[in-house]
Short mmCIF file of C-alpha atoms in Angstrom, two decimals:
data_model
loop_
_atom_site.label_atom_id
_atom_site.label_comp_id
_atom_site.label_asym_id
_atom_site.label_seq_id
_atom_site.Cartn_x
_atom_site.Cartn_y
_atom_site.Cartn_z
CA MET A 1104 167.52 -102.40 -4.94
CA ARG A 1105 167.05 -98.66 -4.52
CA THR A 1106 169.64 -96.19 -3.46
CA ARG A 1107 169.38 -93.91 -0.41
CA SER A 1108 168.92 -90.98 -2.73
CA GLN A 1109 166.02 -92.68 -4.45
CA LEU A 1110 164.38 -93.47 -1.09
CA TRP A 1111 164.86 -89.88 0.05
CA ALA A 1112 163.42 -88.62 -3.28
CA GLN A 1113 160.35 -90.79 -2.92
CA GLY A 1114 159.80 -89.79 0.74
CA ALA A 1115 160.21 -86.10 -0.04
CA TYR A 1116 157.84 -86.34 -2.97
CA GLU A 1117 155.09 -87.93 -0.87
CA ARG A 1118 155.47 -85.40 1.94
CA VAL A 1119 155.63 -82.34 -0.31
CA LYS A 1120 152.64 -83.56 -2.27
CA GLU A 1121 150.69 -83.95 0.94
CA ALA A 1122 151.70 -80.50 2.10
CA ALA A 1123 150.73 -78.98 -1.25
CA GLN A 1124 147.26 -80.43 -0.90
CA LYS A 1125 146.70 -78.48 2.32
CA GLY A 1126 146.95 -75.23 0.37
CA GLY A 1127 146.74 -71.71 1.65
CA THR A 1128 149.20 -70.02 3.99
CA TRP A 1129 150.23 -73.28 5.57
CA ALA A 1130 151.42 -74.65 2.20
CA GLU A 1131 153.23 -71.33 1.48
CA ASP A 1132 155.05 -71.55 4.82
CA TYR A 1133 156.03 -75.18 4.16
CA GLN A 1134 157.25 -74.27 0.68
CA THR A 1135 159.24 -71.33 1.97
CA MET A 1136 161.07 -73.53 4.47
CA ALA A 1137 161.66 -76.25 1.90
CA LEU A 1138 163.21 -73.70 -0.45
CA LYS A 1139 165.35 -71.93 2.21
CA PHE A 1140 166.47 -74.77 4.41
CA PRO A 1141 169.50 -76.04 2.35
CA VAL A 1142 170.90 -72.51 2.18
CA LEU A 1143 170.26 -72.04 5.92
CA VAL A 1144 172.25 -75.18 6.66
CA ARG A 1145 175.16 -74.06 4.48
CA GLN A 1146 175.21 -70.62 6.05
CA ALA A 1147 174.64 -71.35 9.71
CA GLY A 1148 175.49 -74.99 10.15
CA LEU A 1149 173.25 -77.99 10.76
CA ALA A 1150 172.64 -77.66 14.49
CA GLN A 1151 171.93 -73.94 14.25
CA ALA A 1152 169.60 -74.39 11.28
CA LEU A 1153 167.64 -77.11 13.00
CA ALA A 1154 167.33 -75.04 16.19
CA PHE A 1155 166.26 -71.94 14.19
CA VAL A 1156 163.47 -73.80 12.39
CA ASP A 1157 162.29 -75.39 15.58
CA SER A 1158 162.18 -72.03 17.32
CA ARG A 1159 160.17 -70.31 14.53
CA GLY A 1160 156.89 -71.47 16.01
CA LYS A 1161 155.08 -71.96 12.66
CA GLU A 1162 153.41 -75.36 12.41
CA ALA A 1163 154.30 -75.76 8.75
CA HIS A 1164 158.00 -75.15 9.47
CA LYS A 1165 158.03 -77.76 12.22
CA ARG A 1166 156.19 -80.16 9.98
CA PHE A 1167 158.84 -79.68 7.30
CA LEU A 1168 161.51 -80.45 9.86
CA ASP A 1169 159.62 -83.58 11.01
CA ASP A 1170 159.07 -84.68 7.43
CA LEU A 1171 162.81 -84.24 6.63
CA ALA A 1172 163.82 -86.13 9.72
CA GLN A 1173 161.42 -89.02 8.93
CA VAL A 1174 162.78 -89.25 5.39
CA LEU A 1175 166.22 -89.65 6.99
CA GLY A 1176 164.93 -92.41 9.27
CA ARG A 1177 164.46 -90.40 12.48
CA LYS A 1178 161.26 -90.03 14.47
CA GLY A 1179 161.10 -86.25 14.12
CA GLY A 1180 162.88 -82.96 13.96
CA ARG A 1181 163.72 -82.88 17.65
CA GLU A 1182 165.46 -86.25 17.42
CA LEU A 1183 167.43 -85.04 14.43
CA ALA A 1184 168.43 -81.85 16.28
CA GLU A 1185 169.51 -83.75 19.37
CA GLU A 1186 171.58 -86.14 17.23
CA ALA A 1187 173.33 -83.19 15.56
CA LEU A 1188 174.10 -81.64 18.99
CA ARG A 1189 175.53 -84.86 20.35
CA ALA A 1190 177.45 -85.95 17.30
CA GLU A 1191 181.26 -85.97 17.13
CA LEU A 1192 182.81 -84.14 14.21
CA LEU A 1193 182.94 -86.90 11.57
CA LEU A 1194 179.34 -88.02 12.34
CA TYR A 1195 178.21 -84.36 12.35
CA LEU A 1196 179.72 -83.82 8.91
CA ARG A 1197 178.13 -86.97 7.56
CA LEU A 1198 174.76 -85.99 9.06
CA THR A 1199 175.06 -82.51 7.52
CA ARG A 1200 175.80 -84.03 4.13
CA GLU A 1201 172.79 -86.35 4.39
CA VAL A 1202 170.46 -83.61 5.54
CA LEU A 1203 171.61 -81.38 2.66
CA GLN A 1204 171.04 -84.16 0.08
CA ALA A 1205 167.58 -85.00 1.40
CA SER A 1206 166.59 -81.38 1.77
CA GLU A 1207 167.52 -80.71 -1.83
CA TRP A 1208 164.81 -83.24 -2.82
CA PHE A 1209 162.28 -81.32 -0.73
CA LYS A 1210 163.40 -78.13 -2.42
CA ARG A 1211 163.02 -79.59 -5.91
CA PHE A 1212 159.60 -81.03 -5.28
CA ALA A 1213 158.41 -77.85 -3.53
CA GLN A 1214 159.42 -75.93 -6.69
CA ALA A 1215 157.64 -78.41 -8.91
CA LEU A 1216 154.51 -79.27 -6.92
CA MET A 1217 153.84 -76.08 -5.01
CA GLU A 1218 154.39 -73.38 -7.63
CA GLY A 1219 150.87 -72.03 -7.13
CA ALA A 1220 151.52 -71.61 -3.39
CA SER A 1221 154.19 -68.99 -3.86
#
């Protein structure tokens, strides 16, 4: 039996590896968001961070958000953002904690697998 953290790590690894294979500016944009997203959530809050990334307009940023949401068992970034907006306080705090934990895996793998992209 695998823990949630192990499942998130595996999902993040697969998605970051796929993003790294695209190379170029797209991979750099994906890596940038993977590295900055946990800090953005801590500074601005989950709902604001999700809205900010969605509004950026870069395909790689939106793909990162979709990848993160899918690792957490959602269909995509929009669904995750809507859930954060509708959530009551305790659920919002739990969702924030889960997003932070999963996004840390994306950050670690972006550092390890995409070092040539930066």
